[in-house]
PDB file of C-alpha atoms and ligand atoms in Angstrom:
ATOM      1  CA  GLN H   1      35.949  -7.882 -26.907  1.00 48.00           C
ATOM      2  CA  PRO H   2      34.270  -5.756 -23.711  1.00 54.00           C
ATOM      3  CA  ALA H   3      34.855  -1.802 -23.133  1.00 64.00           C
ATOM      4  CA  ASP H   4      38.267  -2.290 -21.625  1.00 85.00           C
ATOM      5  CA  ASP H   5      41.101  -2.713 -23.787  1.00 86.00           C
ATOM      6  CA  HIS H   6      42.524  -5.577 -21.847  1.00 92.00           C
ATOM      7  CA  ASP H   7      44.261  -8.424 -24.369  1.00 94.00           C
ATOM      8  CA  PHE H   8      42.073 -10.913 -23.870  1.00 97.00           C
ATOM      9  CA  SER H   9      44.504 -13.100 -25.601  1.00 96.00           C
ATOM     10  CA  ARG H  10      47.573 -12.548 -23.320  1.00 97.00           C
ATOM     11  CA  ILE H  11      45.448 -14.607 -20.399  1.00 98.00           C
ATOM     12  CA  SER H  12      45.440 -18.529 -19.416  1.00 98.00           C
ATOM     13  CA  VAL H  13      43.714 -20.958 -18.130  1.00 98.00           C
ATOM     14  CA  GLU H  14      45.595 -23.558 -15.783  1.00 98.00           C
ATOM     15  CA  VAL H  15      42.657 -25.987 -13.369  1.00 98.00           C
ATOM     16  CA  THR H  16      44.474 -27.340 -10.166  1.00 98.00           C
ATOM     17  CA  GLU H  17      43.052 -30.557  -8.680  1.00 97.00           C
ATOM     18  CA  ILE H  18      42.480 -29.886  -5.240  1.00 97.00           C
ATOM     19  CA  PRO H  19      43.693 -32.532  -4.129  1.00 96.00           C
ATOM     20  CA  ALA H  20      41.555 -35.692  -1.145  1.00 91.00           C
ATOM     21  CA  PRO H  21      42.640 -37.537   1.012  1.00 79.00           C
ATOM     22  CA  ASP H  22      40.603 -41.114  -0.699  1.00 73.00           C
ATOM     23  CA  ALA H  23      43.078 -40.323  -3.636  1.00 65.00           C
ATOM     24  CA  SER H  24      39.219 -41.408  -5.747  1.00 64.00           C
ATOM     25  CA  THR H  25      41.427 -40.849  -8.861  1.00 60.00           C
ATOM     26  CA  THR H  26      38.577 -37.638 -10.629  1.00 63.00           C
ATOM     27  CA  CYS H  27      37.975 -38.262 -13.743  1.00 66.00           C
ATOM     28  CA  SER H  28      35.081 -36.014 -14.539  1.00 75.00           C
ATOM     29  CA  ASP H  29      32.684 -35.194 -17.625  1.00 91.00           C
ATOM     30  CA  LEU H  30      31.592 -32.609 -15.439  1.00 96.00           C
ATOM     31  CA  SER H  31      32.069 -29.076 -17.513  1.00 97.00           C
ATOM     32  CA  LEU H  32      33.929 -26.879 -15.446  1.00 98.00           C
ATOM     33  CA  GLY H  33      31.566 -24.642 -13.346  1.00 98.00           C
ATOM     34  CA  GLU H  34      30.535 -28.001 -12.238  1.00 98.00           C
ATOM     35  CA  ARG H  35      33.294 -28.867 -11.077  1.00 97.00           C
ATOM     36  CA  ILE H  36      33.573 -24.930  -9.709  1.00 98.00           C
ATOM     37  CA  GLU H  37      30.504 -26.012  -8.089  1.00 98.00           C
ATOM     38  CA  LYS H  38      31.636 -29.353  -6.399  1.00 97.00           C
ATOM     39  CA  GLY H  39      34.329 -28.367  -4.660  1.00 97.00           C
ATOM     40  CA  GLU H  40      36.705 -29.982  -7.016  1.00 96.00           C
ATOM     41  CA  ILE H  41      38.841 -28.001  -8.304  1.00 97.00           C
ATOM     42  CA  ILE H  42      40.791 -24.357  -8.355  1.00 98.00           C
ATOM     43  CA  VAL H  43      41.599 -22.324 -12.107  1.00 98.00           C
ATOM     44  CA  GLN H  44      43.621 -19.692 -12.400  1.00 98.00           C
ATOM     45  CA  LEU H  45      43.703 -17.033 -14.618  1.00 98.00           C
ATOM     46  CA  SER H  46      47.039 -15.617 -15.124  1.00 98.00           C
ATOM     47  CA  ASN H  47      47.831 -12.168 -16.876  1.00 98.00           C
ATOM     48  CA  ALA H  48      44.479 -10.770 -15.515  1.00 98.00           C
ATOM     49  CA  LEU H  49      45.913  -7.599 -14.502  1.00 98.00           C
ATOM     50  CA  GLU H  50      48.640  -5.401 -15.731  1.00 97.00           C
ATOM     51  CA  ILE H  51      51.413  -5.051 -13.136  1.00 97.00           C
ATOM     52  CA  SER H  52      50.575  -1.749 -13.297  1.00 97.00           C
ATOM     53  CA  GLU H  53      46.874  -2.390 -12.515  1.00 97.00           C
ATOM     54  CA  VAL H  54      48.492  -3.905  -9.857  1.00 98.00           C
ATOM     55  CA  ASP H  55      51.124  -1.542  -8.997  1.00 98.00           C
ATOM     56  CA  TYR H  56      48.069   1.272  -8.842  1.00 98.00           C
ATOM     57  CA  LEU H  57      45.869  -0.862  -6.369  1.00 98.00           C
ATOM     58  CA  VAL H  58      48.404  -1.417  -4.099  1.00 98.00           C
ATOM     59  CA  GLU H  59      49.898   1.756  -3.598  1.00 98.00           C
ATOM     60  CA  SER H  60      46.461   2.826  -3.657  1.00 98.00           C
ATOM     61  CA  ALA H  61      44.074   0.239  -1.014  1.00 98.00           C
ATOM     62  CA  LEU H  62      48.335   0.974   1.103  1.00 98.00           C
ATOM     63  CA  LYS H  63      47.382   4.840   1.294  1.00 97.00           C
ATOM     64  CA  ALA H  64      44.222   4.962   2.348  1.00 96.00           C
ATOM     65  CA  ALA H  65      45.076   1.753   4.994  1.00 95.00           C
ATOM     66  CA  ASP H  66      47.528   5.461   5.897  1.00 94.00           C
ATOM     67  CA  GLU H  67      44.624   7.788   5.450  1.00 93.00           C
ATOM     68  CA  GLN H  68      42.857   4.950   8.195  1.00 91.00           C
ATOM     69  CA  GLU H  69      44.884   4.727  10.553  1.00 86.00           C
ATOM     70  CA  GLU H  70      45.480   8.563  11.039  1.00 88.00           C
ATOM     71  CA  GLU H  71      42.205   9.195  11.293  1.00 85.00           C
ATOM     72  CA  GLY H  72      41.784   6.039  14.280  1.00 79.00           C
ATOM     73  CA  LEU H  73      39.754   3.663  11.800  1.00 72.00           C
ATOM     74  CA  THR H  74      40.582  -0.357  12.927  1.00 67.00           C
ATOM     75  CA  CYS H  75      39.601  -2.703  11.210  1.00 61.00           C
ATOM     76  CA  PRO H  76      36.912  -3.913  12.326  1.00 62.00           C
ATOM     77  CA  GLY H  77      38.282  -7.737  11.654  1.00 62.00           C
ATOM     78  CA  ASP H  78      35.861  -9.251   9.507  1.00 70.00           C
ATOM     79  CA  GLY H  79      34.581 -12.629  10.299  1.00 76.00           C
ATOM     80  CA  GLY H  80      37.890 -14.475  10.462  1.00 88.00           C
ATOM     81  CA  PHE H  81      40.261 -11.769   8.811  1.00 91.00           C
ATOM     82  CA  GLN H  82      43.620 -11.178  11.379  1.00 88.00           C
ATOM     83  CA  GLY H  83      45.409  -8.193   9.785  1.00 88.00           C
ATOM     84  CA  ARG H  84      45.662  -4.652   9.525  1.00 90.00           C
ATOM     85  CA  ALA H  85      43.284  -3.846   7.332  1.00 92.00           C
ATOM     86  CA  ARG H  86      39.900  -4.943   5.636  1.00 94.00           C
ATOM     87  CA  MET H  87      38.889  -2.456   2.987  1.00 95.00           C
ATOM     88  CA  PRO H  88      35.633  -2.987   0.309  1.00 96.00           C
ATOM     89  CA  THR H  89      34.641  -1.056  -2.426  1.00 98.00           C
ATOM     90  CA  LEU H  90      32.416   2.913  -2.095  1.00 97.00           C
ATOM     91  CA  ARG H  91      29.723   0.070  -3.632  1.00 97.00           C
ATOM     92  CA  ALA H  92      30.712  -2.704  -1.116  1.00 96.00           C
ATOM     93  CA  ALA H  93      30.606   0.101   1.303  1.00 95.00           C
ATOM     94  CA  GLN H  94      27.079   1.605   0.673  1.00 95.00           C
ATOM     95  CA  ARG H  95      25.107  -0.342   0.338  1.00 93.00           C
ATOM     96  CA  GLU H  96      25.774  -2.452   4.314  1.00 87.00           C
ATOM     97  CA  LYS H  97      25.081   1.254   4.423  1.00 87.00           C
ATOM     98  CA  CYS H  98      28.764   1.443   6.716  1.00 83.00           C
ATOM     99  CA  LEU H  99      30.591   3.285   5.559  1.00 87.00           C
ATOM    100  CA  HIS H 100      33.871   2.307   8.153  1.00 83.00           C
ATOM    101  CA  ASN H 101      37.643   1.365   5.877  1.00 90.00           C
ATOM    102  CA  ALA H 102      35.368   2.153   2.692  1.00 95.00           C
ATOM    103  CA  LEU H 103      38.167   2.279  -0.308  1.00 97.00           C
ATOM    104  CA  PRO H 104      38.372   5.907  -2.328  1.00 97.00           C
ATOM    105  CA  LYS H 105      36.130   6.251  -5.606  1.00 98.00           C
ATOM    106  CA  ALA H 106      38.689   6.302  -7.514  1.00 98.00           C
ATOM    107  CA  LEU H 107      40.680   2.660  -6.618  1.00 98.00           C
ATOM    108  CA  SER H 108      37.157   1.271  -6.252  1.00 98.00           C
ATOM    109  CA  ASP H 109      36.077   1.746  -9.945  1.00 98.00           C
ATOM    110  CA  LYS H 110      39.745   0.631 -10.895  1.00 98.00           C
ATOM    111  CA  MET H 111      38.534  -2.645  -9.134  1.00 98.00           C
ATOM    112  CA  GLU H 112      35.302  -2.978 -10.299  1.00 98.00           C
ATOM    113  CA  GLN H 113      36.784  -2.458 -14.156  1.00 98.00           C
ATOM    114  CA  ALA H 114      38.821  -5.684 -13.306  1.00 98.00           C
ATOM    115  CA  LEU H 115      36.061  -7.144 -11.453  1.00 98.00           C
ATOM    116  CA  VAL H 116      33.771  -6.914 -15.167  1.00 98.00           C
ATOM    117  CA  ARG H 117      37.300  -7.824 -17.248  1.00 98.00           C
ATOM    118  CA  ILE H 118      36.795 -10.951 -15.698  1.00 98.00           C
ATOM    119  CA  LEU H 119      32.987 -11.389 -15.814  1.00 98.00           C
ATOM    120  CA  ALA H 120      33.809 -10.877 -19.446  1.00 98.00           C
ATOM    121  CA  TYR H 121      36.225 -12.968 -20.416  1.00 98.00           C
ATOM    122  CA  ILE H 122      33.642 -15.714 -17.773  1.00 98.00           C
ATOM    123  CA  ASP H 123      30.848 -15.393 -20.423  1.00 98.00           C
ATOM    124  CA  LEU H 124      33.519 -15.019 -23.156  1.00 97.00           C
ATOM    125  CA  HIS H 125      35.521 -18.133 -22.646  1.00 98.00           C
ATOM    126  CA  LEU H 126      34.389 -19.722 -19.500  1.00 98.00           C
ATOM    127  CA  PRO H 127      30.739 -20.372 -20.475  1.00 98.00           C
ATOM    128  CA  SER H 128      30.363 -23.397 -18.178  1.00 98.00           C
ATOM    129  CA  ILE H 129      30.943 -21.064 -14.839  1.00 98.00           C
ATOM    130  CA  ALA H 130      28.557 -18.379 -16.254  1.00 98.00           C
ATOM    131  CA  THR H 131      25.608 -20.928 -16.880  1.00 98.00           C
ATOM    132  CA  THR H 132      26.423 -23.252 -13.810  1.00 98.00           C
ATOM    133  CA  LEU H 133      27.535 -20.699 -10.621  1.00 98.00           C
ATOM    134  CA  LEU H 134      25.650 -17.054 -12.459  1.00 98.00           C
ATOM    135  CA  HIS H 135      22.465 -18.945 -14.089  1.00 96.00           C
ATOM    136  CA  THR H 136      23.577 -16.604 -16.607  1.00 97.00           C
ATOM    137  CA  GLU H 137      20.861 -18.378 -19.016  1.00 95.00           C
ATOM    138  CA  GLY H 138      18.021 -17.515 -16.818  1.00 84.00           C
ATOM    139  CA  PRO H 139      15.466 -17.088 -16.881  1.00 85.00           C
ATOM    140  CA  PRO H 140      15.934 -14.407 -17.660  1.00 90.00           C
ATOM    141  CA  ALA H 141      19.032 -14.162 -19.896  1.00 94.00           C
ATOM    142  CA  ARG H 142      21.601 -12.369 -18.320  1.00 96.00           C
ATOM    143  CA  SER H 143      25.315 -11.813 -18.985  1.00 98.00           C
ATOM    144  CA  ALA H 144      27.856 -12.344 -16.708  1.00 98.00           C
ATOM    145  CA  VAL H 145      29.152  -8.173 -16.322  1.00 98.00           C
ATOM    146  CA  ASP H 146      25.353  -7.310 -16.739  1.00 98.00           C
ATOM    147  CA  LEU H 147      25.117  -8.937 -13.667  1.00 98.00           C
ATOM    148  CA  PHE H 148      27.272  -7.085 -12.234  1.00 98.00           C
ATOM    149  CA  LEU H 149      25.999  -3.772 -13.802  1.00 97.00           C
ATOM    150  CA  LYS H 150      22.399  -3.626 -13.435  1.00 96.00           C
ATOM    151  CA  ASP H 151      23.391  -4.944  -9.367  1.00 96.00           C
ATOM    152  CA  LEU H 152      22.236  -8.182  -9.568  1.00 96.00           C
ATOM    153  CA  LEU H 153      25.084  -9.923  -7.480  1.00 97.00           C
ATOM    154  CA  ASP H 154      24.676 -11.015  -4.143  1.00 97.00           C
ATOM    155  CA  TYR H 155      28.583 -10.215  -2.334  1.00 97.00           C
ATOM    156  CA  ASN H 156      29.308 -11.428   0.584  1.00 96.00           C
ATOM    157  CA  LYS H 157      30.017  -8.689   3.470  1.00 93.00           C
ATOM    158  CA  ARG H 158      31.592  -6.121   2.893  1.00 93.00           C
ATOM    159  CA  GLU H 159      33.182  -6.975  -0.829  1.00 97.00           C
ATOM    160  CA  PRO H 160      34.757  -6.394  -2.697  1.00 98.00           C
ATOM    161  CA  ALA H 161      37.703  -5.936  -1.173  1.00 97.00           C
ATOM    162  CA  ILE H 162      41.434  -5.194  -0.344  1.00 97.00           C
ATOM    163  CA  ASN H 163      43.051  -7.324   2.625  1.00 96.00           C
ATOM    164  CA  VAL H 164      46.084  -6.457   3.636  1.00 96.00           C
ATOM    165  CA  TYR H 165      48.357  -7.898   6.209  1.00 96.00           C
ATOM    166  CA  THR H 166      51.616  -7.219   7.915  1.00 96.00           C
ATOM    167  CA  SER H 167      53.343 -10.046   9.850  1.00 95.00           C
ATOM    168  CA  GLY H 168      51.202 -12.186  11.496  1.00 95.00           C
ATOM    169  CA  GLY H 169      48.354 -11.360   9.955  1.00 94.00           C
ATOM    170  CA  HIS H 170      45.866 -14.019   7.785  1.00 95.00           C
ATOM    171  CA  PHE H 171      42.954 -15.254   7.566  1.00 96.00           C
ATOM    172  CA  GLY H 172      41.068 -18.116   9.674  1.00 95.00           C
ATOM    173  CA  ILE H 173      39.606 -20.952   7.677  1.00 96.00           C
ATOM    174  CA  HIS H 174      36.537 -20.589   6.349  1.00 96.00           C
ATOM    175  CA  ALA H 175      34.412 -21.659   3.417  1.00 97.00           C
ATOM    176  CA  ASP H 176      32.776 -18.058   0.688  1.00 97.00           C
ATOM    177  CA  LEU H 177      29.515 -19.542   0.849  1.00 97.00           C
ATOM    178  CA  LYS H 178      28.283 -17.968  -2.445  1.00 97.00           C
ATOM    179  CA  ALA H 179      27.807 -19.485  -5.904  1.00 98.00           C
ATOM    180  CA  LEU H 180      32.480 -18.501  -6.733  1.00 98.00           C
ATOM    181  CA  THR H 181      34.575 -15.909  -5.084  1.00 98.00           C
ATOM    182  CA  LEU H 182      37.544 -14.295  -7.608  1.00 98.00           C
ATOM    183  CA  LEU H 183      40.438 -14.188  -5.656  1.00 98.00           C
ATOM    184  CA  PHE H 184      42.844 -12.113  -6.434  1.00 98.00           C
ATOM    185  CA  PRO H 185      46.775 -12.385  -4.989  1.00 98.00           C
ATOM    186  CA  LEU H 186      48.183  -8.265  -5.101  1.00 98.00           C
ATOM    187  CA  SER H 187      51.845  -8.579  -3.944  1.00 98.00           C
ATOM    188  CA  THR H 188      54.700 -11.195  -4.227  1.00 98.00           C
ATOM    189  CA  SER H 189      56.319 -13.710  -2.157  1.00 98.00           C
ATOM    190  CA  GLY H 190      60.087 -13.112  -1.075  1.00 97.00           C
ATOM    191  CA  VAL H 191      60.055  -9.790  -2.925  1.00 98.00           C
ATOM    192  CA  ASP H 192      56.706  -8.018  -0.959  1.00 98.00           C
ATOM    193  CA  PHE H 193      56.564 -10.820   1.789  1.00 98.00           C
ATOM    194  CA  GLU H 194      58.506 -13.383   3.419  1.00 97.00           C
ATOM    195  CA  GLY H 195      57.724 -16.759   5.631  1.00 95.00           C
ATOM    196  CA  GLY H 196      54.397 -17.821   4.745  1.00 94.00           C
ATOM    197  CA  GLY H 197      51.522 -16.521   2.734  1.00 95.00           C
ATOM    198  CA  GLY H 198      49.119 -18.145   0.220  1.00 97.00           C
ATOM    199  CA  THR H 199      46.092 -19.885  -0.058  1.00 98.00           C
ATOM    200  CA  ALA H 200      45.912 -22.949   1.639  1.00 98.00           C
ATOM    201  CA  PHE H 201      42.172 -25.142   0.022  1.00 98.00           C
ATOM    202  CA  TRP H 202      40.920 -28.250   1.532  1.00 98.00           C
ATOM    203  CA  PRO H 203      38.377 -30.066  -0.431  1.00 97.00           C
ATOM    204  CA  PRO H 204      35.423 -29.797   1.068  1.00 95.00           C
ATOM    205  CA  VAL H 205      35.127 -31.137   3.937  1.00 93.00           C
ATOM    206  CA  SER H 206      33.102 -29.295   6.234  1.00 94.00           C
ATOM    207  CA  LEU H 207      35.307 -26.737   7.947  1.00 95.00           C
ATOM    208  CA  GLU H 208      35.519 -29.177  11.653  1.00 96.00           C
ATOM    209  CA  LYS H 209      36.656 -31.168   9.606  1.00 95.00           C
ATOM    210  CA  ALA H 210      39.453 -29.207   7.648  1.00 95.00           C
ATOM    211  CA  LYS H 211      40.673 -27.550  11.150  1.00 96.00           C
ATOM    212  CA  GLU H 212      42.199 -31.111  12.432  1.00 96.00           C
ATOM    213  CA  THR H 213      43.507 -31.811   8.246  1.00 96.00           C
ATOM    214  CA  ASP H 214      46.639 -30.023   6.520  1.00 96.00           C
ATOM    215  CA  PRO H 215      45.453 -28.553   3.392  1.00 97.00           C
ATOM    216  CA  THR H 216      46.304 -30.852   0.473  1.00 97.00           C
ATOM    217  CA  LEU H 217      47.125 -27.550  -1.695  1.00 98.00           C
ATOM    218  CA  VAL H 218      48.183 -23.652  -1.159  1.00 98.00           C
ATOM    219  CA  LEU H 219      49.304 -21.596  -3.798  1.00 98.00           C
ATOM    220  CA  VAL H 220      51.287 -18.634  -4.289  1.00 98.00           C
ATOM    221  CA  PRO H 221      50.321 -17.436  -7.382  1.00 98.00           C
ATOM    222  CA  PRO H 222      51.941 -13.848  -8.594  1.00 98.00           C
ATOM    223  CA  PRO H 223      50.195 -10.403  -8.658  1.00 98.00           C
ATOM    224  CA  GLY H 224      48.427 -10.274 -12.649  1.00 98.00           C
ATOM    225  CA  SER H 225      46.606 -14.022 -11.946  1.00 98.00           C
ATOM    226  CA  VAL H 226      43.192 -14.823  -9.963  1.00 98.00           C
ATOM    227  CA  LEU H 227      42.099 -18.287  -8.694  1.00 98.00           C
ATOM    228  CA  LEU H 228      38.272 -18.621  -8.968  1.00 98.00           C
ATOM    229  CA  PHE H 229      37.112 -21.132  -6.922  1.00 98.00           C
ATOM    230  CA  GLY H 230      33.268 -22.652  -5.224  1.00 98.00           C
ATOM    231  CA  GLY H 231      31.509 -21.201  -1.970  1.00 98.00           C
ATOM    232  CA  VAL H 232      32.223 -25.181  -0.531  1.00 97.00           C
ATOM    233  CA  VAL H 233      35.239 -24.702  -0.453  1.00 98.00           C
ATOM    234  CA  PRO H 234      38.180 -24.773   2.970  1.00 98.00           C
ATOM    235  CA  HIS H 235      40.727 -22.759   2.702  1.00 98.00           C
ATOM    236  CA  LYS H 236      42.762 -19.682   4.588  1.00 98.00           C
ATOM    237  CA  GLY H 237      45.104 -16.647   4.270  1.00 97.00           C
ATOM    238  CA  LEU H 238      48.676 -18.274   5.658  1.00 98.00           C
ATOM    239  CA  ALA H 239      49.642 -16.072   8.033  1.00 97.00           C
ATOM    240  CA  ILE H 240      52.400 -13.982   7.028  1.00 97.00           C
ATOM    241  CA  GLU H 241      55.743 -13.311   8.767  1.00 97.00           C
ATOM    242  CA  LYS H 242      57.608 -10.461   7.449  1.00 97.00           C
ATOM    243  CA  GLY H 243      56.199  -7.551   4.897  1.00 97.00           C
ATOM    244  CA  THR H 244      52.413  -7.127   3.364  1.00 98.00           C
ATOM    245  CA  ARG H 245      50.652  -8.786   1.954  1.00 98.00           C
ATOM    246  CA  LEU H 246      47.822  -7.947  -0.693  1.00 98.00           C
ATOM    247  CA  VAL H 247      45.097  -9.447  -1.448  1.00 98.00           C
ATOM    248  CA  PHE H 248      41.797  -8.032  -4.148  1.00 98.00           C
ATOM    249  CA  VAL H 249      38.749 -10.625  -3.384  1.00 98.00           C
ATOM    250  CA  ALA H 250      35.192 -10.567  -4.794  1.00 98.00           C
ATOM    251  CA  SER H 251      32.525 -13.311  -3.594  1.00 98.00           C
ATOM    252  CA  PHE H 252      28.907 -13.155  -4.996  1.00 98.00           C
ATOM    253  CA  LEU H 253      25.890 -15.274  -6.283  1.00 97.00           C
ATOM    254  CA  ARG H 254      22.546 -14.755  -8.533  1.00 97.00           C
ATOM    255  CA  LYS H 255      20.591 -12.192  -6.373  1.00 94.00           C
ATOM    256  CA  PRO H 256      17.882 -15.000  -6.805  1.00 88.00           C
ATOM    257  CA  ARG H 257      14.154 -14.632  -6.163  1.00 84.00           C
ATOM    258  CA  LEU H 258      11.336 -16.513  -4.447  1.00 85.00           C
ATOM    259  CA  ARG H 259       8.195 -17.476  -6.274  1.00 85.00           C
ATOM    260  CA  ARG H 260       5.365 -17.704  -4.439  1.00 89.00           C
ATOM    261  CA  TRP H 261       2.968 -19.497  -6.776  1.00 91.00           C
ATOM    262  CA  PRO H 262      -0.939 -20.448  -5.567  1.00 92.00           C
ATOM    263  CA  ASN H 263      -0.320 -24.006  -4.549  1.00 93.00           C
ATOM    264  CA  GLY H 264       1.688 -22.518  -1.473  1.00 92.00           C
ATOM    265  CA  THR H 265       5.321 -23.765  -3.549  1.00 92.00           C
ATOM    266  CA  TYR H 266       7.406 -21.570  -4.464  1.00 90.00           C
ATOM    267  CA  THR H 267      10.207 -21.254  -7.394  1.00 86.00           C
ATOM    268  CA  ARG H 268      13.463 -20.126  -7.174  1.00 83.00           C
ATOM    269  CA  THR H 269      13.261 -17.277 -10.688  1.00 82.00           C
ATOM    270  CA  TYR H 270      15.890 -14.595 -11.945  1.00 83.00           C
ATOM    271  CA  ASN H 271      15.256 -10.839 -11.721  1.00 66.00           C
TER     272      ASN H 271
HETATM  273  O1  AKG S 301      44.250 -14.400   2.041  1.00 56.26           O
HETATM  274  C1  AKG S 301      43.742 -15.300   0.816  1.00 56.26           C
HETATM  275  O2  AKG S 301      43.978 -15.674   0.991  1.00 56.26           O
HETATM  276  C2  AKG S 301      42.197 -15.255   2.152  1.00 56.26           C
HETATM  277  C3  AKG S 301      41.358 -13.875   1.363  1.00 56.26           C
HETATM  278  C4  AKG S 301      39.937 -14.693   2.489  1.00 56.26           C
HETATM  279  O3  AKG S 301      39.777 -15.907   1.962  1.00 56.26           O
HETATM  280  C5  AKG S 301      38.663 -13.744   2.167  1.00 56.26           C
HETATM  281  O4  AKG S 301      38.928 -12.448   2.460  1.00 56.26           O
HETATM  282  O5  AKG S 301      37.549 -14.272   1.997  1.00 56.26           O
HETATM  283 FE1  FE2 S 302      37.649 -16.644   1.198  1.00 56.26          FE
END
């Protein structure tokens, strides 16, 4: 059990296959980590956050968005994001040398605490995700939590972040292209937002192909959950008609280091 006092025994794990149109029944001997890597499955952890934590994240993020609007800071529109605000943690903003839309320290700390908790859960209960996707066996070997604490994770631009969507807000179809994405839905369908919402998924085909077809899976997990999926999985934050939808997202990989040998060849090692 990590320093965090969240009770891991409350967390449950559910594996959902992303249906592929060719319906080749996946009778797979692969580990969870390998199946995530291939884009075969989405893993959902339920009760990963307390409702009080979700409430804090939502209230603080909406307050930050209000303050940013008052200061006239408009969202720079990262990639396919269309919404009210996409706000990085303070550390993520500092890393990009752009404090634009950065979240306050107290909120950033809570987001990082949630992230570390999930990494600790992965280290302890989902080891194939740690070894396959985060190369925790090295060399040198480091736990997923250690990779976070020693700044050995490489994140997508301006992540970890909280996305705030209002009416019409969505995130266009894309793949995160890192090893692992953690997506924490923070809003409840039918209560906080109506008419759409949730995250749509396609099997690991090209984005052009995915854009021509309907998603084969839509998940709308309750707040407190976290979805884990691979960087090859095309997905989309579905538009909502009414209300507000927030998600907390982080996509990352273990920072690789290319080692050049005297004969001119390269091998990938880890710091
Ligand atoms: O809003 C969502 O469900 C998806 C967000 C997303 O894919 C991202 O931020 O990379
Ligand atoms: Fe994404």
